[in-house]
Coordinates of C-alpha atoms in Angstrom, one line a residue:
M1 CA 0.0 0.0 0.0
L2 CA 1.4 3.3 -1.1
I3 CA 1.4 6.2 1.4
G4 CA 0.7 9.9 0.7
F5 CA 0.1 13.1 2.7
A6 CA -2.4 15.9 2.3
V7 CA -0.9 19.4 2.4
P8 CA -2.4 22.1 4.5
M9 CA -5.6 23.1 2.7
S10 CA -8.1 24.2 5.4
G11 CA -7.8 26.6 8.3
S12 CA -5.1 28.9 9.7
W13 CA -2.2 26.6 8.7
A14 CA -3.2 26.5 5.0
T15 CA -0.6 29.0 3.7
P16 CA 1.6 28.7 0.6
S17 CA 4.8 28.6 2.7
N18 CA 3.4 25.8 4.9
Q19 CA 2.2 23.9 1.9
V20 CA 5.7 24.0 0.4
R21 CA 7.3 23.0 3.7
I22 CA 5.1 20.0 4.1
A23 CA 5.5 19.0 0.4
A24 CA 9.3 19.2 0.5
R25 CA 9.5 17.2 3.7
A26 CA 7.1 14.6 2.5
E27 CA 9.1 14.1 -0.7
E28 CA 12.3 13.9 1.3
L29 CA 10.8 11.2 3.5
G30 CA 9.7 9.0 0.6
Y31 CA 6.0 9.7 0.5
H32 CA 4.3 8.6 -2.8
S33 CA 1.9 11.5 -3.2
L34 CA 0.6 14.9 -2.1
W35 CA -3.1 15.7 -2.0
T36 CA -5.4 18.7 -2.0
L37 CA -9.2 19.3 -1.7
Q38 CA -11.8 21.6 -3.2
R39 CA -14.3 23.9 -1.5
L40 CA -15.6 27.0 -3.3
L41 CA -17.6 28.6 -0.5
N42 CA -19.6 27.9 2.7
P43 CA -23.1 28.9 3.9
A44 CA -22.8 32.1 5.9
D45 CA -24.7 30.6 8.9
S46 CA -22.7 27.4 9.0
T47 CA -20.9 26.6 12.3
D48 CA -18.8 24.0 10.6
T49 CA -15.3 25.3 10.2
T50 CA -13.9 22.3 8.3
Y51 CA -13.9 24.0 5.0
R52 CA -12.8 27.6 5.9
N53 CA -9.9 29.2 4.1
V54 CA -9.5 26.6 1.3
A55 CA -7.4 27.7 -1.7
D56 CA -7.9 26.5 -5.2
P57 CA -6.5 23.0 -5.4
L58 CA -5.2 23.1 -9.0
I59 CA -3.3 26.4 -8.5
T60 CA -1.9 24.9 -5.3
L61 CA -0.7 21.8 -7.0
S62 CA 0.9 23.9 -9.8
Y63 CA 2.8 25.8 -7.1
L64 CA 3.9 22.6 -5.4
A65 CA 4.9 21.1 -8.8
A66 CA 7.6 23.8 -9.0
H67 CA 8.9 22.9 -5.5
T68 CA 9.0 19.1 -5.9
N69 CA 10.5 16.6 -8.3
R70 CA 9.2 13.1 -7.8
V71 CA 6.1 12.9 -5.7
R72 CA 2.7 12.5 -7.4
L73 CA 0.2 15.4 -7.1
G74 CA -3.5 14.6 -6.5
V75 CA -6.8 16.4 -5.9
A76 CA -9.6 14.6 -4.0
V77 CA -11.8 15.8 -5.4
L78 CA -12.8 18.5 -8.0
N79 CA -16.6 18.7 -8.4
M80 CA -17.3 18.3 -12.1
P81 CA -20.6 20.4 -12.2
F82 CA -18.5 23.5 -11.2
F83 CA -16.5 23.3 -14.5
S84 CA -17.1 23.1 -18.2
P85 CA -15.3 20.0 -19.6
P86 CA -13.0 21.9 -22.0
L87 CA -11.9 24.3 -19.2
L88 CA -11.0 21.5 -16.8
A89 CA -9.4 19.5 -19.7
K90 CA -7.2 22.5 -20.4
Q91 CA -6.3 23.2 -16.7
A92 CA -5.5 19.5 -16.0
A93 CA -3.5 19.0 -19.2
S94 CA -1.5 22.1 -18.4
L95 CA -0.9 21.0 -14.8
D96 CA 0.2 17.6 -16.1
H97 CA 2.8 19.3 -18.2
V98 CA 4.2 21.7 -15.6
S99 CA 4.4 18.8 -13.1
G100 CA 6.2 16.5 -15.5
G101 CA 3.3 14.0 -15.7
R102 CA 2.6 13.7 -12.0
L103 CA -1.2 14.6 -11.9
D104 CA -3.8 12.3 -10.3
L105 CA -7.2 13.8 -11.1
G106 CA -9.9 13.0 -8.5
L107 CA -13.4 14.0 -9.6
G108 CA -16.7 14.1 -7.8
L109 CA -20.3 15.2 -8.1
G110 CA -20.5 17.8 -5.3
W111 CA -22.9 17.8 -2.4
M112 CA -23.2 21.4 -0.9
R113 CA -26.4 22.9 -2.5
E114 CA -25.2 26.5 -1.8
E115 CA -22.3 25.9 -4.2
F116 CA -24.6 24.7 -6.9
V117 CA -26.8 27.8 -6.6
A118 CA -23.7 30.0 -6.6
V119 CA -22.3 28.5 -9.9
G120 CA -25.7 28.4 -11.5
V121 CA -25.8 24.6 -12.1
P122 CA -28.8 22.3 -11.3
Y123 CA -28.2 20.0 -8.3
E124 CA -30.4 17.3 -9.9
R125 CA -29.1 14.6 -12.3
R126 CA -25.5 15.0 -11.2
G127 CA -24.7 11.4 -12.1
A128 CA -25.9 11.6 -15.6
R129 CA -24.1 14.9 -16.1
A130 CA -20.9 13.4 -14.8
E131 CA -20.9 10.5 -17.3
E132 CA -21.1 13.0 -20.2
F133 CA -18.4 15.1 -18.5
L134 CA -16.0 12.2 -18.4
A135 CA -16.7 11.3 -22.0
V136 CA -16.0 14.9 -23.2
L137 CA -12.7 15.0 -21.2
R138 CA -11.5 11.8 -22.8
E139 CA -12.6 13.0 -26.2
L140 CA -10.6 16.2 -25.9
W141 CA -7.5 14.4 -24.5
T142 CA -7.3 11.5 -26.9
C143 CA -8.8 12.6 -30.3
E144 CA -7.0 14.6 -33.0
V145 CA -10.4 16.2 -33.8
S146 CA -12.9 16.1 -31.0
E147 CA -16.7 16.2 -31.2
F148 CA -19.5 15.4 -28.8
H149 CA -23.3 15.9 -28.8
G150 CA -25.0 15.0 -25.5
E151 CA -27.9 16.1 -23.3
F152 CA -25.7 18.3 -21.1
Y153 CA -22.7 19.1 -23.2
E154 CA -22.1 20.1 -26.8
L155 CA -18.8 20.1 -28.5
P156 CA -18.5 21.1 -32.2
P157 CA -15.6 19.6 -34.2
V158 CA -12.5 21.1 -32.5
R159 CA -8.8 20.6 -31.9
F160 CA -7.5 20.5 -28.4
D161 CA -3.8 21.0 -27.6
P162 CA -1.6 20.4 -25.8
K163 CA -2.7 16.9 -24.9
P164 CA -1.8 15.8 -21.4
L165 CA 1.8 14.5 -20.9
Q166 CA 0.5 11.3 -19.4
R167 CA -1.0 9.2 -22.2
P168 CA -3.7 8.5 -22.9
A169 CA -4.7 10.8 -20.0
P170 CA -4.0 11.6 -16.4
P171 CA -5.5 8.9 -14.1
I172 CA -9.1 9.8 -13.3
L173 CA -10.2 8.8 -9.8
L174 CA -13.9 9.1 -9.0
G175 CA -15.2 9.9 -5.5
G176 CA -18.7 9.1 -4.1
T177 CA -20.2 6.9 -1.5
S178 CA -23.6 5.8 -3.0
E179 CA -23.8 2.5 -4.8
P180 CA -24.5 4.2 -8.2
A181 CA -21.3 6.4 -7.7
L182 CA -19.2 3.3 -6.8
R183 CA -20.5 1.5 -9.8
R184 CA -19.7 4.5 -12.0
A185 CA -16.1 4.4 -10.7
G186 CA -15.8 0.8 -11.6
R187 CA -17.2 1.3 -15.1
L188 CA -15.5 4.5 -16.1
A189 CA -12.6 5.5 -13.9
D190 CA -9.0 4.4 -13.2
G191 CA -9.9 4.1 -9.5
W192 CA -11.9 5.3 -6.6
V193 CA -11.1 7.7 -3.8
S194 CA -13.0 7.6 -0.5
S195 CA -14.5 10.6 1.3
S196 CA -13.6 12.1 4.7
R197 CA -16.7 10.4 6.1
A198 CA -15.8 6.9 4.9
D199 CA -16.7 4.0 7.1
L200 CA -13.2 2.7 7.4
P201 CA -14.0 -0.6 9.1
H202 CA -16.2 -1.5 6.1
I203 CA -14.3 0.2 3.3
G204 CA -13.7 -3.1 1.7
E205 CA -17.4 -3.4 0.9
S206 CA -17.3 -0.2 -1.1
I207 CA -14.2 -1.4 -2.9
E208 CA -15.8 -4.7 -3.8
I209 CA -18.8 -2.9 -5.4
V210 CA -16.4 -0.9 -7.6
R211 CA -14.5 -4.1 -8.6
E212 CA -17.8 -5.9 -9.3
A213 CA -18.9 -3.0 -11.6
A214 CA -15.5 -3.1 -13.4
R215 CA -15.8 -6.8 -14.0
G216 CA -19.3 -6.4 -15.3
A217 CA -18.1 -3.8 -17.8
G218 CA -15.4 -6.2 -19.0
R219 CA -12.6 -4.2 -17.3
D220 CA -9.6 -5.5 -15.3
A221 CA -10.7 -4.9 -11.7
E222 CA -7.2 -5.7 -10.4
A223 CA -5.8 -2.8 -12.3
L224 CA -7.9 -0.2 -10.5
R225 CA -6.5 2.0 -7.8
F226 CA -8.3 2.4 -4.4
I227 CA -7.3 5.5 -2.5
C228 CA -8.3 6.1 1.1
R229 CA -8.5 9.6 2.4
G230 CA -7.1 8.8 5.9
V231 CA -8.6 11.3 8.3
V232 CA -6.0 11.1 11.0
K233 CA -6.6 12.5 14.5
V234 CA -3.6 12.1 16.8
R235 CA -4.8 11.8 20.4
P236 CA -3.6 10.2 23.6
D237 CA -4.4 6.5 23.8
A238 CA -8.0 6.2 22.8
G239 CA -8.6 2.7 24.1
P240 CA -9.8 -0.5 22.4
D241 CA -13.0 1.2 21.0
R242 CA -11.2 3.9 19.2
R243 CA -12.0 4.8 15.6
P244 CA -9.5 3.7 12.9
L245 CA -6.7 6.3 12.4
T246 CA -7.5 8.0 15.7
G247 CA -5.2 7.6 18.7
T248 CA -1.5 7.8 19.3
L249 CA 0.8 7.8 16.3
E250 CA 1.7 4.2 17.0
Q251 CA -2.0 3.2 17.1
V252 CA -2.6 5.1 13.8
R253 CA 0.2 3.3 12.1
S254 CA -1.1 0.0 13.4
D255 CA -4.3 0.5 11.4
F256 CA -2.5 0.6 8.0
D257 CA -2.4 -3.2 7.6
A258 CA -6.1 -3.6 8.2
L259 CA -6.9 -1.0 5.4
E260 CA -4.5 -2.7 3.0
G261 CA -6.2 -6.0 3.9
Q262 CA -9.5 -4.6 2.7
G263 CA -8.1 -3.7 -0.7
V264 CA -6.9 -0.2 -0.2
T265 CA -4.0 0.3 -2.6
E266 CA -3.1 3.9 -1.5
L267 CA -3.6 5.7 1.7
F268 CA -3.0 9.4 2.2
I269 CA -2.9 11.0 5.7
D270 CA -5.1 14.0 6.0
L271 CA -4.9 16.3 9.0
N272 CA -7.2 19.0 7.5
F273 CA -10.3 17.3 9.0
D274 CA -8.9 17.3 12.5
P275 CA -10.7 20.3 14.3
E276 CA -7.5 20.8 16.4
I277 CA -5.5 21.5 13.2
G278 CA -7.6 22.4 10.1
N279 CA -9.4 25.2 11.9
P280 CA -9.3 29.0 11.3
D281 CA -8.8 29.5 15.1
A282 CA -6.0 27.0 15.5
D283 CA -2.5 28.1 16.2
P284 CA -0.8 27.5 12.8
A285 CA 2.7 27.0 14.4
E286 CA 1.3 24.2 16.6
S287 CA -0.6 22.7 13.7
M288 CA 2.6 22.5 11.7
R289 CA 4.6 21.1 14.6
R290 CA 2.0 18.3 15.0
A291 CA 1.9 17.7 11.2
E292 CA 5.7 17.4 10.9
E293 CA 5.7 15.0 13.8
A294 CA 3.1 12.9 12.0
L295 CA 5.0 13.1 8.7
V296 CA 8.1 11.5 10.3
A297 CA 6.2 8.9 12.4
L298 CA 3.9 7.7 9.6
A299 CA 6.5 7.9 6.7
P300 CA 6.7 4.9 4.3

């Protein structure tokens, strides 16, 4: 199982200098990948501070590409309804070039209704829209002359350049927790990435749904990637009933084998969802101290 690390993306510690500091140290320690997340905005009356102060993930990854050499660069996930397919195709292809072919593109449907209102896109029929979106992306990335005529998207005969550096395309990893979303990942994507709210003791059940859908579509289920967003919360000994990836650093590390045994092929450690770290009121220096301690203790 490959191990990655999420850079500071939410809260007071999410600054460009801290992102570079974490990225450089992670690469030095042998981590396989670095990860970002997306959040456009939050309801004004929300008391949830999880997604405050979130920068654009693709611009962040472009910045980190210039400060790293080997580590892969992933986003988990961009919400497809917030983009037009040609715009995202262009941004992702450009990022693939500036990173030297290191992009892992996680895509999702979105769930916060306020964001849909703000971008002027219907919330309904997100799944059907996503299937067309993926088809247009691949049409643009792989065809000399691209053309698409669907219910949601229309593409006249066009030429799209530059193509991504990774051929035929950067790996597409679909998010989602519902059975239709899992089956879509098995049918159409290079892998699946779990959410911050994943039921980790039963993540293998979701993985098997993805694999079953892949086999049903005539695809090689064993070639798919299964990435777990590991929401880590380092705490004093949480006892025998603790949640996976919560407890001391030693306890957190002891959970890795169980995740691998359920079929997880890649795990990335994410401290952004710890309210003691990814919070606008947290002390950024203390958040960085704890993050760097975890980086060393949980390194591959």
